[in-house]
Short mmCIF file of C-alpha atoms in Angstrom, two decimals:
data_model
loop_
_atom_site.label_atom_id
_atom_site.label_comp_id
_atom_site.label_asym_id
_atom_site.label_seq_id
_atom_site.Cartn_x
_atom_site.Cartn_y
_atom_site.Cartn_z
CA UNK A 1 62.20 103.52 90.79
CA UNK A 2 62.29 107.16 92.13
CA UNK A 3 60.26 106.60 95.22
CA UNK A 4 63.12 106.70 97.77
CA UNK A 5 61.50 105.00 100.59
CA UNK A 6 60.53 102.17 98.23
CA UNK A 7 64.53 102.47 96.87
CA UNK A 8 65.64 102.25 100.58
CA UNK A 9 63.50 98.76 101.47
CA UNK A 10 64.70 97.40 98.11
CA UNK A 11 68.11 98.21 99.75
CA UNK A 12 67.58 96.42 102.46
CA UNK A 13 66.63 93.29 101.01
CA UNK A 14 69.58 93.07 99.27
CA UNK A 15 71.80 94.27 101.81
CA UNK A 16 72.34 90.62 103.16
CA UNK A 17 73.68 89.05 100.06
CA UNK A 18 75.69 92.31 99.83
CA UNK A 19 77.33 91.87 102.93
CA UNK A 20 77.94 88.55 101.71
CA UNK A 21 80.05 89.46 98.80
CA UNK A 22 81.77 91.83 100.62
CA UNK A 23 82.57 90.29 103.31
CA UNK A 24 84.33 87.16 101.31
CA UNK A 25 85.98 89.76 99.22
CA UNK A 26 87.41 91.52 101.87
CA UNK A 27 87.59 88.90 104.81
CA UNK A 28 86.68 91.45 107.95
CA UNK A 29 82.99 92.25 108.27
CA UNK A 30 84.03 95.72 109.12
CA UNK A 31 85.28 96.50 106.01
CA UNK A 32 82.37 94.74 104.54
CA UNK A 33 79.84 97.01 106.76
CA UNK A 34 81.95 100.36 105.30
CA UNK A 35 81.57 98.59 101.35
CA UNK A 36 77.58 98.14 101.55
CA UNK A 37 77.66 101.73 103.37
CA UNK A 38 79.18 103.51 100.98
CA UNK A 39 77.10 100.94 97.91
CA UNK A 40 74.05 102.44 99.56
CA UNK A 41 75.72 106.40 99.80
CA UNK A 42 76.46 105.64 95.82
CA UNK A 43 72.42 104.34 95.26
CA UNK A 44 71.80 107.74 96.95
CA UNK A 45 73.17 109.75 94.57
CA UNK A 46 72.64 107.36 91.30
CA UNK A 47 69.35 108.52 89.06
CA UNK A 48 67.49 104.69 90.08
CA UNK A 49 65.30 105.72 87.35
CA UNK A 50 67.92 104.81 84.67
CA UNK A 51 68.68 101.71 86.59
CA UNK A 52 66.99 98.26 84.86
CA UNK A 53 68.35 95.77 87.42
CA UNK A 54 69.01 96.84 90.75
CA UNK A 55 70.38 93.62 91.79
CA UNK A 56 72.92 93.65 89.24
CA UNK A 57 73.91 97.34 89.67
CA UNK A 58 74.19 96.97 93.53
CA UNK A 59 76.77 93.73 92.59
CA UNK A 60 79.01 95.95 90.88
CA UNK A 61 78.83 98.55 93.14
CA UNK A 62 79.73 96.87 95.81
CA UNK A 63 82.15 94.52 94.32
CA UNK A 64 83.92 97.95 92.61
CA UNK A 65 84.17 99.25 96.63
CA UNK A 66 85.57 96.33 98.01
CA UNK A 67 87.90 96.40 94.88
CA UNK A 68 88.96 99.75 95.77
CA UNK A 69 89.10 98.94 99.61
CA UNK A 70 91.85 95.86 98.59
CA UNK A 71 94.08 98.21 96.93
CA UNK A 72 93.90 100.44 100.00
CA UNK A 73 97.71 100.88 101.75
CA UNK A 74 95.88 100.27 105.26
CA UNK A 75 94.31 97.37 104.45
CA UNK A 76 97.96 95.69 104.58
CA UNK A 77 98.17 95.44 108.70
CA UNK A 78 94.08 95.11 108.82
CA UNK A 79 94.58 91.60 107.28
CA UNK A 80 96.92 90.41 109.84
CA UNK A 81 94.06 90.16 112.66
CA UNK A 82 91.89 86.82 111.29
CA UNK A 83 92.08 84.49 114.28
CA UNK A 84 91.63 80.45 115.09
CA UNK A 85 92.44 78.13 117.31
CA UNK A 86 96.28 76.52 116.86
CA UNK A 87 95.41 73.34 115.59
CA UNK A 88 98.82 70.86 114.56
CA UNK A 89 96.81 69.17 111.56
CA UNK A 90 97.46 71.23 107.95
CA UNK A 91 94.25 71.76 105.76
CA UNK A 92 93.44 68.98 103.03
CA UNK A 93 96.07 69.25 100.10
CA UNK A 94 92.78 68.82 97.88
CA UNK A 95 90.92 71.34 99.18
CA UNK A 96 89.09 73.95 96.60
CA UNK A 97 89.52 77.65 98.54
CA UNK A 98 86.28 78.60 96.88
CA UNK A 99 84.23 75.34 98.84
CA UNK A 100 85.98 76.81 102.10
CA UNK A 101 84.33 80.23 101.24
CA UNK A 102 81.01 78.96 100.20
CA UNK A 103 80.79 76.92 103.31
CA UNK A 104 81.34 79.45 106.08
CA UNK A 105 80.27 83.07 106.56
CA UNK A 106 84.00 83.75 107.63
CA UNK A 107 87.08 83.53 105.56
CA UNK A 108 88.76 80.55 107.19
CA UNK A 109 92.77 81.71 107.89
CA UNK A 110 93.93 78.81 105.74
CA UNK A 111 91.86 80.67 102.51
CA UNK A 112 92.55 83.94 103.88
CA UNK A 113 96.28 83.70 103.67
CA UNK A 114 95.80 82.18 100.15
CA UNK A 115 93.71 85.13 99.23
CA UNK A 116 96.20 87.28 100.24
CA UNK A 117 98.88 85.84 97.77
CA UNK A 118 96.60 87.20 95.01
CA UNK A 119 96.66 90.47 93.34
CA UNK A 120 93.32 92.47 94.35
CA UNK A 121 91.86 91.87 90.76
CA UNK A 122 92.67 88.20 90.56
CA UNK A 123 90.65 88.53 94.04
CA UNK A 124 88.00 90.02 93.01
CA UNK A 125 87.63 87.89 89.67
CA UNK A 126 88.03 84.17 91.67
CA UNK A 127 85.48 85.43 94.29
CA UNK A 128 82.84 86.58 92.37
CA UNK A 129 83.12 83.91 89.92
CA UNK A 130 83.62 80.94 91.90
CA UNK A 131 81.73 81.54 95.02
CA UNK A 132 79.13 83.60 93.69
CA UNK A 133 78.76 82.45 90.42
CA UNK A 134 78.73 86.05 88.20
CA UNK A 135 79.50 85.95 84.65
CA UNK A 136 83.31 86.96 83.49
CA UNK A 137 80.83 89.82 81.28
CA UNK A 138 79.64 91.08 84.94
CA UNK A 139 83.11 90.70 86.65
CA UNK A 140 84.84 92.46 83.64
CA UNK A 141 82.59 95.43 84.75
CA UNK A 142 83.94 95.41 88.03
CA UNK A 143 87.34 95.25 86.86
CA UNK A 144 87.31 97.58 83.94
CA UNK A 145 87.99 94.68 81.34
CA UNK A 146 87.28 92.75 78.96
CA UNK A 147 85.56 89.26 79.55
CA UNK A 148 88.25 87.44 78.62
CA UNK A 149 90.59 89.21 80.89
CA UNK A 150 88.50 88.75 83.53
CA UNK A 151 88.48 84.92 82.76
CA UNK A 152 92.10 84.84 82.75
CA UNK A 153 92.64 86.34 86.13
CA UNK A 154 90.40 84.01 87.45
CA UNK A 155 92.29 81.00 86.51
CA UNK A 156 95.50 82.08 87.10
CA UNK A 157 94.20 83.05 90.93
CA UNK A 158 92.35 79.43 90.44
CA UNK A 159 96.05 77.78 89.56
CA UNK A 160 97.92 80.30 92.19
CA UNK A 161 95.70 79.21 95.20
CA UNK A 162 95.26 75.59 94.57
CA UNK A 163 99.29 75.22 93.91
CA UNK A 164 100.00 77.14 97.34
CA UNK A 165 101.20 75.39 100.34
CA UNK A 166 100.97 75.41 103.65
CA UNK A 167 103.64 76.24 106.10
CA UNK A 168 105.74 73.44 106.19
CA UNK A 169 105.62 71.07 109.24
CA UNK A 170 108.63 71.94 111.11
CA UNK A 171 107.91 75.97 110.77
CA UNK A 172 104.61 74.97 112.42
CA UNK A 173 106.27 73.48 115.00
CA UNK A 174 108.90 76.12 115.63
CA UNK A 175 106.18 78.54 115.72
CA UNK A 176 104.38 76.84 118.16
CA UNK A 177 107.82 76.07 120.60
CA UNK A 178 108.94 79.77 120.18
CA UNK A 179 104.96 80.71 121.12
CA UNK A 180 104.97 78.25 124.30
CA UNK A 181 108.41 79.58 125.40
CA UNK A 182 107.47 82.83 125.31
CA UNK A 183 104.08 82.60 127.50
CA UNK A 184 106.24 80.24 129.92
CA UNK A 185 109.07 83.24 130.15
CA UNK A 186 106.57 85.75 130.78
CA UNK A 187 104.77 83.63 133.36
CA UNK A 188 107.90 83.03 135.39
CA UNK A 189 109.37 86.87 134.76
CA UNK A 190 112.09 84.95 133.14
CA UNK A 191 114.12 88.22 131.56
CA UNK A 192 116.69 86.19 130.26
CA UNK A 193 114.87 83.57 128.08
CA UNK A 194 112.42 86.20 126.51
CA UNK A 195 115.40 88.12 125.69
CA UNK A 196 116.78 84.45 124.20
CA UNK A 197 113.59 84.46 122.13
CA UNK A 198 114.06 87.89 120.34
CA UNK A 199 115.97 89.01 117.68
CA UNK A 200 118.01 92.02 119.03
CA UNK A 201 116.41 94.72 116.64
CA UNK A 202 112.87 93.51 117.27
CA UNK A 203 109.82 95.65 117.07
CA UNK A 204 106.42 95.64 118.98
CA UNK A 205 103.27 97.45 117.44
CA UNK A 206 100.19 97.42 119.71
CA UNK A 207 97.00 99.15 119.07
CA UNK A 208 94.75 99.83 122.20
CA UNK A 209 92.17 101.43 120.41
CA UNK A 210 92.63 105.30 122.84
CA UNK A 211 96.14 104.98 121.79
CA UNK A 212 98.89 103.46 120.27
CA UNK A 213 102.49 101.87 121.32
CA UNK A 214 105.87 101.35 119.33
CA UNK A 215 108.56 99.43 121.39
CA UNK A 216 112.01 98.83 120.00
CA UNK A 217 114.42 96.00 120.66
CA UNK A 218 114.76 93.11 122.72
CA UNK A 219 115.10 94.74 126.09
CA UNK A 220 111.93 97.10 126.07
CA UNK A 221 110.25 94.19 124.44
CA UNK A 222 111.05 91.84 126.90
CA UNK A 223 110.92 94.32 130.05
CA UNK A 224 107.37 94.91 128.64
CA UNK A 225 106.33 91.10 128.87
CA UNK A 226 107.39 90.41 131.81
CA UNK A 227 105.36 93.49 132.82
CA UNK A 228 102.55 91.60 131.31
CA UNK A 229 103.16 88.24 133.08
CA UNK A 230 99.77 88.35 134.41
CA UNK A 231 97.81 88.24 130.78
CA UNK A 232 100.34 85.49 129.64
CA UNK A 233 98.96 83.55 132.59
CA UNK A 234 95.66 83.29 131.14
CA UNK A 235 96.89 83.20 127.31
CA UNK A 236 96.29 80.00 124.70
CA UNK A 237 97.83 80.10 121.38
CA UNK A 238 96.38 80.88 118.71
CA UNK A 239 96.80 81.11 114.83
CA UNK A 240 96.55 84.71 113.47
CA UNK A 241 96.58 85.37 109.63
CA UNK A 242 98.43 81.78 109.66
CA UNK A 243 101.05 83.86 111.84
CA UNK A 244 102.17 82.13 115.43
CA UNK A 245 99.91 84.08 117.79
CA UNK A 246 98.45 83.80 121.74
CA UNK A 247 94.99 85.22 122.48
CA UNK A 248 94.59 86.85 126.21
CA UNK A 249 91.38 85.52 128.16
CA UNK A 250 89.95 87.64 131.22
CA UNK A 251 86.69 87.10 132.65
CA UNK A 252 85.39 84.81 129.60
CA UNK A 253 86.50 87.49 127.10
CA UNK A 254 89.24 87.73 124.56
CA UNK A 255 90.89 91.11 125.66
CA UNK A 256 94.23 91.00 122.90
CA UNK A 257 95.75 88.88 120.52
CA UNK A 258 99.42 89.43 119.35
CA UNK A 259 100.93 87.99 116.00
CA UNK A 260 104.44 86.73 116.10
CA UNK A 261 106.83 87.64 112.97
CA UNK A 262 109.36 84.67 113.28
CA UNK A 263 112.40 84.43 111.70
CA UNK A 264 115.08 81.48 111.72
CA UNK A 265 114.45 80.86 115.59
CA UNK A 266 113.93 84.16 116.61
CA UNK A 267 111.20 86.93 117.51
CA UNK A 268 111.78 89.99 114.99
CA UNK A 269 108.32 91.53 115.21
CA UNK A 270 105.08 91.62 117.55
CA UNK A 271 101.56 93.04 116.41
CA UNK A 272 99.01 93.54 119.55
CA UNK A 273 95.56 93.94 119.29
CA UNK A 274 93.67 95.23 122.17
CA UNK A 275 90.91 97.52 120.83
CA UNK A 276 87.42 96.23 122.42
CA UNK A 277 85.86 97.52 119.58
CA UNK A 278 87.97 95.84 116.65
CA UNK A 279 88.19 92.64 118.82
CA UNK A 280 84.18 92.18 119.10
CA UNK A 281 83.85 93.43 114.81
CA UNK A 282 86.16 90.52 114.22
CA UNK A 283 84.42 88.21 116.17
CA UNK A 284 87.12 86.83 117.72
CA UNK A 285 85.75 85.70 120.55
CA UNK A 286 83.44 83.09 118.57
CA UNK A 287 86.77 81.70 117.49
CA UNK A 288 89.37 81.47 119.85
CA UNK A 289 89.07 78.71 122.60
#
């Protein structure tokens, strides 16, 4: 296998069912993109002669970048940003997470916040096992374990996910009351109820893709919204990460989503999304509405 041009279309073949992998792993197809970039940077600079299986070897790979991608510190706000619609009914208590994964493309919010109770390894070792069906032998490569360890971090993520709830009914509620009061303060420039909704040391992060913004407390916060009265107008919420959350609709097109951070029956923190260019990799708008 030293041809590189015959290397490169072998590449390519795989490169769906890479994406794949990746993709479930790491639950944003951005990230996934980056992990088959850098499994094909890697293929580059691997002697293919000595390689027997290329299939295999491009698993590991690529499982072994996503691996290191989950234990990246940044990856801990990227997470926040998986969107659906609000909808009141909770998922089926019976549900198996890895039959949500094998039947969508998309980590479903209800499996990605399950995910995200698990260490990356246990991760890594449920995912490729259940959904994709590799051997604990292959998985223990990834890992940097033994077989059996790799089998036992698969069931204990198999016991962790299955035994973890959903928000109970009330905090779903709440959510969605504290979420409808808001948009209806911000629609009538109602100062005084959005600074009723807020926790007096709340924070608001908001990325805009050119730039940044950090408000502080209630007052800026709520100064700000009422600012933004005219986006609230044409907001629906939404469920973000399984976080209270409204999505902003202009012109047919989701132009932000912010995530709610709720405590007792207060706002204490705000996450905004209005990068273009994050917005269309994470496909929100073929979810929201």
């Amino acid at each position: 296998m030293t041809d590189r041009r015959i290397l490169a279309r072998r590449f390519e073949a795989e490169r769906p069912r890479l994406r794949a992998i990746a993709t479930q792993l790491l639950g944003s197809a951005a990230d996934a993109d980056d992990a088959v970039q850098e499994t094909w940077l890697r293929l580059e600079r691997a002697d293919a002669a000595g390689i027997d299986n290329l299939a295999a070897w491009l698993t590991t790979v690529v499982s072994r970048v996503s691996l290191d991608l989950l234990r990246a510190p940044r990856r801990k706000r990227e997470h926040s940003w998986q969107v659906q619609p609000w909808r009141d009914e909770p998922v089926a208590e019976d549900a198996d997470p890895a039959d949500l994964v094998a039947r969508s493309d998309r980590v479903s919010v209800a499996l990605l916040v399950l995910l995200e109770t698990l260490s990356p390894a246990e991760r890594i070792a449920l995912v490729l096992h259940d959904v994709f069906g590799q051997s604990f032998e292959e998985i223990a490569v990834v890992l940097d374990r033994s077989p059996e360890a790799a089998r036992q971090l698969a069931s204990r993520a198999r016991r962790r996910v299955r035994g973890a709830e959903e928000p109970a009914q009330p905090d779903r509620e709440r959510g969605r009351r504290i979420v409808d009061a808001w948009l209806a303060a911000a629609q009538d420039g109602d100062l005084g109820a959005l600074l009723a909704l807020l926790d007096d040391g709340a924070v608001l992060h908001a990325d805009y893709g050119t730039s940044t913004q950090l408000l502080e407390g209630a007052r800026t916060i709520a100064e700000q919204a009422v600012l933004s009265g005219r986006l609230a107008a044409h907001s629906t919420p939404i469920l973000i990460g399984g976080r209270p959350g409204v999505a902003a609709v202009m012109g047919g097109r989701v132009v932000s989503i912010m995530a709610f951070e709720i405590s007792g029956d207060r706002i204490v923190g705000l996450d905004v999304l209005a990068d273009p260019a994050r917005l269309e990799a994470l496909g929100v708008q073929r979810v929201v509405g």
